[in-house]
Short mmCIF file of C-alpha atoms in Angstrom, two decimals:
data_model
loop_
_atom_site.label_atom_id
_atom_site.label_comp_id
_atom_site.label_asym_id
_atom_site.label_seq_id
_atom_site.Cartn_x
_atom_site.Cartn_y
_atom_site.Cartn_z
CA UNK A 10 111.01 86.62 100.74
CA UNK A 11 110.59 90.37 99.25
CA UNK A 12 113.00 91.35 102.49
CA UNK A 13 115.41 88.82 102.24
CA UNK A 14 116.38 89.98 98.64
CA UNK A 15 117.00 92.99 99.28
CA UNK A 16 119.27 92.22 102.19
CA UNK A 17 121.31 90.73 99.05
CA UNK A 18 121.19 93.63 97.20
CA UNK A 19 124.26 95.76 99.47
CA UNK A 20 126.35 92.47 99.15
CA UNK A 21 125.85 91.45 95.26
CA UNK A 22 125.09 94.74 93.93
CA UNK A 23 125.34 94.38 90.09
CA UNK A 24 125.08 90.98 89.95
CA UNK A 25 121.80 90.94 91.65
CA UNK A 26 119.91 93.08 89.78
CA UNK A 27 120.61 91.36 86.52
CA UNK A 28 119.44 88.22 88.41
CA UNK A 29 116.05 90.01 89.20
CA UNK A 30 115.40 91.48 85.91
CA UNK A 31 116.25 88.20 84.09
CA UNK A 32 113.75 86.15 86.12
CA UNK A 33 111.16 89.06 86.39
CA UNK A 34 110.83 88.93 82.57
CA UNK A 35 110.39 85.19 82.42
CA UNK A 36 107.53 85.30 84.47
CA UNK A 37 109.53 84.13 87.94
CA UNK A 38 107.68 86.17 91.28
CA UNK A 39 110.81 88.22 92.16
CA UNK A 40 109.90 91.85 93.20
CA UNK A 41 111.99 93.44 90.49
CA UNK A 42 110.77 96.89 90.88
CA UNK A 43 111.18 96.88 94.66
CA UNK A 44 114.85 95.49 94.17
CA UNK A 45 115.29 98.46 91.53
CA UNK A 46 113.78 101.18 94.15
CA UNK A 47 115.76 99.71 96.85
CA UNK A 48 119.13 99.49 94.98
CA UNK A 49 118.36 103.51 93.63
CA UNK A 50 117.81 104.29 97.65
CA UNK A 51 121.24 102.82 98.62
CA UNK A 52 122.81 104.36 95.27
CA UNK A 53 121.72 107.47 97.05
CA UNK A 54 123.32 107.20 100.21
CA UNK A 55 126.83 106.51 98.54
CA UNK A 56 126.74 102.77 99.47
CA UNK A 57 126.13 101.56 95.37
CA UNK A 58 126.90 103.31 92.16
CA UNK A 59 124.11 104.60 89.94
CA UNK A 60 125.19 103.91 86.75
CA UNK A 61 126.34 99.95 87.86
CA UNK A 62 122.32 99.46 89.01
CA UNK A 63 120.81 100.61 86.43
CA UNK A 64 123.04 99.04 84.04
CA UNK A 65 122.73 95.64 85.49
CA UNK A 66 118.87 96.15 85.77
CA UNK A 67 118.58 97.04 81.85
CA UNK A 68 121.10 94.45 80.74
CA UNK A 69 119.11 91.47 83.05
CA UNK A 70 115.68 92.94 81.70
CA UNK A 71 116.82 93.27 77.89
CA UNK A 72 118.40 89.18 77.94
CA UNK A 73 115.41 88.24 79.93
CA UNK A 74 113.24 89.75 77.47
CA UNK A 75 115.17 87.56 74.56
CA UNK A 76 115.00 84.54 76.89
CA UNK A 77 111.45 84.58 76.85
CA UNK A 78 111.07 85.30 73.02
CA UNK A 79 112.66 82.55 72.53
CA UNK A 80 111.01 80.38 74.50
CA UNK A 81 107.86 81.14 73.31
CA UNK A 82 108.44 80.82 69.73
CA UNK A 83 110.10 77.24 70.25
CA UNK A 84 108.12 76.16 72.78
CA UNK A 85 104.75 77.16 71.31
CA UNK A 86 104.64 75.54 68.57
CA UNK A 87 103.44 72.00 69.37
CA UNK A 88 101.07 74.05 72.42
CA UNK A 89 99.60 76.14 69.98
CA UNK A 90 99.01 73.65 67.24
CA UNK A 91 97.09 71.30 69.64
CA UNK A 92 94.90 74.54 71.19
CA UNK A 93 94.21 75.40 67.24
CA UNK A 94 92.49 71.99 66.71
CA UNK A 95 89.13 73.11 67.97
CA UNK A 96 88.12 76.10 65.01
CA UNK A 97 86.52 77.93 67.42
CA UNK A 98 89.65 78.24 69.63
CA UNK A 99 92.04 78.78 66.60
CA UNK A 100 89.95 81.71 65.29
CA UNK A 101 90.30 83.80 69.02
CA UNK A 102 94.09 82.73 68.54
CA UNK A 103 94.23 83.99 64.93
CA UNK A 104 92.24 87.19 66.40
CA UNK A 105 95.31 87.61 69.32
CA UNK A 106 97.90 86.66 66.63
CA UNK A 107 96.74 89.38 64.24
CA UNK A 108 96.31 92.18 67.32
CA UNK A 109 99.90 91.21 68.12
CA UNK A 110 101.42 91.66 64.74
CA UNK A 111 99.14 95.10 64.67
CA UNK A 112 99.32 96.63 68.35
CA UNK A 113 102.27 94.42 69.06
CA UNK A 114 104.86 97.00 69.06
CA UNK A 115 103.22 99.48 71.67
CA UNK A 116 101.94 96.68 73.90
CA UNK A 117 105.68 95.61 74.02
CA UNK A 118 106.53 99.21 74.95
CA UNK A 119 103.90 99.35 77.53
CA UNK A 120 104.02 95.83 79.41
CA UNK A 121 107.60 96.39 79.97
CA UNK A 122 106.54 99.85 82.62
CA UNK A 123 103.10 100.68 82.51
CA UNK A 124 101.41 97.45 82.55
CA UNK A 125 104.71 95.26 84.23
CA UNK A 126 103.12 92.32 85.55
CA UNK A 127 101.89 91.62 81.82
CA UNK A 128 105.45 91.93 80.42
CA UNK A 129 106.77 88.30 80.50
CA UNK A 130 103.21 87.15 79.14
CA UNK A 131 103.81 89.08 76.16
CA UNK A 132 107.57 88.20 75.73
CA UNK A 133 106.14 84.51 75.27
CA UNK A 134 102.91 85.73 73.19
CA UNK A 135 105.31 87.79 71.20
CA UNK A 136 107.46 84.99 70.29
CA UNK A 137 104.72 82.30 69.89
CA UNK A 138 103.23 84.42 67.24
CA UNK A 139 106.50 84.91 65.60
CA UNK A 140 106.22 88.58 66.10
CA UNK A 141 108.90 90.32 63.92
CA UNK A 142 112.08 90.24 65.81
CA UNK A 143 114.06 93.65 65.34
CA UNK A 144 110.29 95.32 66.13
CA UNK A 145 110.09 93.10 69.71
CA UNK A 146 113.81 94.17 70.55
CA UNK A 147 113.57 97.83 69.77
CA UNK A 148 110.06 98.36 70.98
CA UNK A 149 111.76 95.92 74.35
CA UNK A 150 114.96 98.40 74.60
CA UNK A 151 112.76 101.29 74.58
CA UNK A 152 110.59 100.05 77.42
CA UNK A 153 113.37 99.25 79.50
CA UNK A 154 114.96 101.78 79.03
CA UNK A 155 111.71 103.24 80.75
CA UNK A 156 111.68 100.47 83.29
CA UNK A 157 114.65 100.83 84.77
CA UNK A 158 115.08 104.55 84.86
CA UNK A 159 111.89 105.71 86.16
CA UNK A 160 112.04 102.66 89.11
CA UNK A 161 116.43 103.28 89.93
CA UNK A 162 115.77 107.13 89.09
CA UNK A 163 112.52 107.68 91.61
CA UNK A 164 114.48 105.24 94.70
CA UNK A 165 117.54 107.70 94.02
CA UNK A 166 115.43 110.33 94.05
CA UNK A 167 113.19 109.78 96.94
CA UNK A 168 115.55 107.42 98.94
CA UNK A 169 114.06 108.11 102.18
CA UNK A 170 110.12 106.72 100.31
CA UNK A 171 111.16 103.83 98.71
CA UNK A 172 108.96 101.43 101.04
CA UNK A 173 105.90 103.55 100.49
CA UNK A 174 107.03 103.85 96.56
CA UNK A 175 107.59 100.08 96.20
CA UNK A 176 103.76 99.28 97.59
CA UNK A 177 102.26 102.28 95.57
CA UNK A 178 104.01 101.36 92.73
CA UNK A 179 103.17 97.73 93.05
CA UNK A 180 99.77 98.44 93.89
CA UNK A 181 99.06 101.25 91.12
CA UNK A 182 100.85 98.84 88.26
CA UNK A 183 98.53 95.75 89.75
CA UNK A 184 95.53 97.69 89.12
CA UNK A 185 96.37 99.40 85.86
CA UNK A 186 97.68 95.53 84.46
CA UNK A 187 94.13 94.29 85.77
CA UNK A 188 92.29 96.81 84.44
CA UNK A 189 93.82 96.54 80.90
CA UNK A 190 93.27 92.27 80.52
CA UNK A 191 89.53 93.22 81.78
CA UNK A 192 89.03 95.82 79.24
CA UNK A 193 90.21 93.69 76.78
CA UNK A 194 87.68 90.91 78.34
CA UNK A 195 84.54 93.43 78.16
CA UNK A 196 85.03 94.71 74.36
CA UNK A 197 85.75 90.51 73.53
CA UNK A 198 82.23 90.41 75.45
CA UNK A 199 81.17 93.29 73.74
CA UNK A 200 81.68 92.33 70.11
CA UNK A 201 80.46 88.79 70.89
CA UNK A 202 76.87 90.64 72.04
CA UNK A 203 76.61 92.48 69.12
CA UNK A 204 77.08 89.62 66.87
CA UNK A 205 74.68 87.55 68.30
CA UNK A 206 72.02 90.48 67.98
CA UNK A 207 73.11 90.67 64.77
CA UNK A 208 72.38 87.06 63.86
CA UNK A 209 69.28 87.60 65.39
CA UNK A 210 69.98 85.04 68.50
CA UNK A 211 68.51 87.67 70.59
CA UNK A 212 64.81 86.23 70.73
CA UNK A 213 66.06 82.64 71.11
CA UNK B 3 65.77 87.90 78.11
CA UNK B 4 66.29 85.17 80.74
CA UNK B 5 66.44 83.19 78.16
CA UNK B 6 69.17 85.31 76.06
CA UNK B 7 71.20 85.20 79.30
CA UNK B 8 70.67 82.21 79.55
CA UNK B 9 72.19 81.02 76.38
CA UNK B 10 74.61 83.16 76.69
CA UNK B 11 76.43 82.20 79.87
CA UNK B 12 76.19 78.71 78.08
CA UNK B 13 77.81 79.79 75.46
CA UNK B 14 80.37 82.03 76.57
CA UNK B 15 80.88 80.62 80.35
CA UNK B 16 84.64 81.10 80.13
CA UNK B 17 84.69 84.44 78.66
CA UNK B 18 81.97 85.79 81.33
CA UNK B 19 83.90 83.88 84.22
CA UNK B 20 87.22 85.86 83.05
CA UNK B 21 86.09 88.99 82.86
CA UNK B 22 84.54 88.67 86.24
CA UNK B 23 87.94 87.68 87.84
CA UNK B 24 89.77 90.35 86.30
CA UNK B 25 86.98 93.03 87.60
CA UNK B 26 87.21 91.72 90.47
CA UNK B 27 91.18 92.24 90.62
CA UNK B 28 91.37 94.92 89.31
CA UNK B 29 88.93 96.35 91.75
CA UNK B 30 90.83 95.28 94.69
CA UNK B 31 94.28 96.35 93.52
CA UNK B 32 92.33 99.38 93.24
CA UNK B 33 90.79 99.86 97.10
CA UNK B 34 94.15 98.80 98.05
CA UNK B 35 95.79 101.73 95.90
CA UNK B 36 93.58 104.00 98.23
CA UNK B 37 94.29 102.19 101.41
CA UNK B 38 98.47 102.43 100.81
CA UNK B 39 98.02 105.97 99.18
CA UNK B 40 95.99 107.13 102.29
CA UNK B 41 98.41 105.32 104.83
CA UNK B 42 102.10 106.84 103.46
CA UNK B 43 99.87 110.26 103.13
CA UNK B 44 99.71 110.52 107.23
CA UNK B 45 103.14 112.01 108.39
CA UNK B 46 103.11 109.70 110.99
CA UNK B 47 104.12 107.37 108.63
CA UNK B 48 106.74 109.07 106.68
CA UNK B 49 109.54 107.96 109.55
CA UNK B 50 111.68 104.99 107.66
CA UNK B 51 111.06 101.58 109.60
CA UNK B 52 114.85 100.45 110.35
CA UNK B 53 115.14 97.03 108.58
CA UNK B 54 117.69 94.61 107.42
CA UNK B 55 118.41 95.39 104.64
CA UNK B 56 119.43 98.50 105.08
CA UNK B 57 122.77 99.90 105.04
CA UNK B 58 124.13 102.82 108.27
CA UNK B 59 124.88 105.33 105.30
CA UNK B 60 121.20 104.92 103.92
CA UNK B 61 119.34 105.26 107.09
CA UNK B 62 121.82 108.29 108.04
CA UNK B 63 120.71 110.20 105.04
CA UNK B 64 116.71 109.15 105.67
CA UNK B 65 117.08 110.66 108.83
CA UNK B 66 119.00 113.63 108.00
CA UNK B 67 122.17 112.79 109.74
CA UNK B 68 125.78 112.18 109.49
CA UNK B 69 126.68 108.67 108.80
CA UNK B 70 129.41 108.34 111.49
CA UNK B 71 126.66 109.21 114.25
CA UNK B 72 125.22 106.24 113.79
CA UNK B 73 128.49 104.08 112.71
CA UNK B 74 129.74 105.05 116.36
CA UNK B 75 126.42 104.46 117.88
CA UNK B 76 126.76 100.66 116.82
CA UNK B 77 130.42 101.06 117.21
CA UNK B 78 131.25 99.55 113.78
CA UNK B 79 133.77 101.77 111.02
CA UNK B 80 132.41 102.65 107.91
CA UNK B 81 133.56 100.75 104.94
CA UNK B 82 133.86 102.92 102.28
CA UNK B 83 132.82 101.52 99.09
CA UNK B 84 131.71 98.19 100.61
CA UNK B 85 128.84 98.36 101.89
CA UNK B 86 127.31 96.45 104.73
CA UNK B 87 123.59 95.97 105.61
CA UNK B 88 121.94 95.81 109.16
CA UNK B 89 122.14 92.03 108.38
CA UNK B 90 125.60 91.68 107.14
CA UNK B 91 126.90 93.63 110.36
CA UNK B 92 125.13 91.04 112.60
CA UNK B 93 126.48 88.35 111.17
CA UNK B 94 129.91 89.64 111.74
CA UNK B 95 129.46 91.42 115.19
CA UNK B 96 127.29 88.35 116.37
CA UNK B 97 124.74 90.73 117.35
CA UNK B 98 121.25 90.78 116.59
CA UNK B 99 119.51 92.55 113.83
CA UNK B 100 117.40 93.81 116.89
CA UNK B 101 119.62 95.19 118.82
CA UNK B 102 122.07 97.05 116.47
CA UNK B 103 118.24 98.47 114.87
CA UNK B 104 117.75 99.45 118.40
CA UNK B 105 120.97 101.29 118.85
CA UNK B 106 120.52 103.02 115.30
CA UNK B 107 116.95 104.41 116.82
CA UNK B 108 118.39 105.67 120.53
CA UNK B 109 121.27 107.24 118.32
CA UNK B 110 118.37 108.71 116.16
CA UNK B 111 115.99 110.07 118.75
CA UNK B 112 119.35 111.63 121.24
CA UNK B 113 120.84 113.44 117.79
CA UNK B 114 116.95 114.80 117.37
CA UNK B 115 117.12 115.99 120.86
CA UNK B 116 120.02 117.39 120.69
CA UNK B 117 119.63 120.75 118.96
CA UNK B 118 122.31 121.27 116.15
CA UNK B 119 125.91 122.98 116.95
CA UNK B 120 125.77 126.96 115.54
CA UNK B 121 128.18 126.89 112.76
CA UNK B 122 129.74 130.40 112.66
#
């Protein structure tokens, strides 16, 4: 599928990579950072313009990221209220909520780069938990601003490596994305351990 | 301590089972960062694979070449400013992806052969 997009991309240029960006950051499984590598590799060669990639890219990506604001905080509502019936579940809501509303700027930042296959997660999170608006957009702006230079810049820059960039980069983003939703698994774990020791649970 | 476990994983079953599967990701994504790193690392591997999506003008410049050596190798003009992929040139030639792509790489190795004209 990942090949037959980017036969698209020479014949829709703009237009397609505000189509990938949109969908990427509602949570849709299109290859957006292949598609912006690929599109920076032809901007190299002459065949696309630069600027008209990467502005597509970071228009698609900044709507996208609104779209799924949105959603979440209308469509969360009724979801969360139902999950919140059971105290024990509302409480590790509450406990995400609150992180959100603390952290939520930087993880905004970060999901939209470092940790990409996060980023439409935390568009809905974000809105579900009614996470100020002007912080989500200009933490949002900021990281794709990051997004979309570093992925068009590094396919104009190393045209001729933008296969072997697009599965390291996939790869690397996998692992670090991963890595970050287990860490936050082990120190849940963690705390949970040390409160049970604490209550004494330990020589049950 | 069985015991503890034991009333643990009762107790916390999803949490455990969660944390497992995202180890267990991340690991992989993380062998497989090795495997890819390692395999674009050979130079045997740093050739670009011609595909369909890509455009004369961008595999000229992979290959360190002039664009209208390989426009007249699959005897198709340039377009300036609209550009055409392996695919798109197909279609309209009613040629195969294959055998333009094959073209492109004969055009490729005889320009490699060929040692470059001495430019006073």
């Amino acid at each position: 599928m990942t090949e037959q997009l980017l036969e698209l991309i020479p014949v829709y240029g703009v237009w397609l990579m505000f189509g990938v960006t949109f969908f990427s950051c509602l949570a849709l499984p299109v290859p957006a950072s292949i598609v912006m590598l690929t599109a920076g590799g032809l901007a190299a060669s002459g065949d696309l313009a630069i600027d008209e990639v990467a502005l597509g890219a970071f228009v698609g990506a900044v709507i996208g990221d609104q779209a799924g604001y949105a959603l979440g905080r209308r469509g969360a509502e009724r979801l969360i209220a139902r999950l919140r019936a059971r105290p024990a579940r509302a409480a590790v809501i509450d406990r995400a909520f609150t992180l959100l509303q603390r952290r939520g700027r930087l993880g905004v930042f970060l999901s939209r780069w470092l940790f990409s296959p996060l980023g439409p997660w935390i568009n809905f999170a974000a809105g579900a938990s009614a996470m100020p608006w002007r912080a989500f957009t200009l933490a949002g702006l900021a990281g794709e601003t990051v997004w979309v230079g570093l992925y068009v810049g590094l396919g104009y820059g190393f045209a001729d490596r933008v296969v072997a960039l697009s599965q390291i980069g996939g790869t690397l983003t996998g692992a670090l994305a991963a890595g970050a939703v287990a860490l936050a698994l082990g120190l849940s774990l963690h705390r949970t351990m040390l409160a049970r020791r604490r209550g004494g649970d330990l020589t049950v | 301590m069985r015991q503890t476990i034991a009333s643990f994983w009762r107790d916390h079953r999803t949490l455990l089972l969660a944390f497992g599967a995202t180890l267990a990701v991340t690991l992989y994504f993380m062998v497989r960062l090795i495997v890819v790193t390692l395999y674009w690392a050979n130079p045997a591997h740093h050739d670009v694979t011609i595909a369909a999506w890509m455009t004369p003008g961008y595999i000229a410049r992979s290959y360190q070449l002039a664009p209208h050596v390989l426009f007249e190798a699959i005897g198709y003009g340039p377009a300036p400013g609209d550009p055409r992929s392996l695919r798109q040139i197909a279609d309209e030639t009613g040629r195969s992806v294959d055998d333009i792509a094959e073209a492109i790489r004969t055009a490729i190795a005889t320009a490699r052969a060929t040692p470059p004209a001495a430019t006073p």
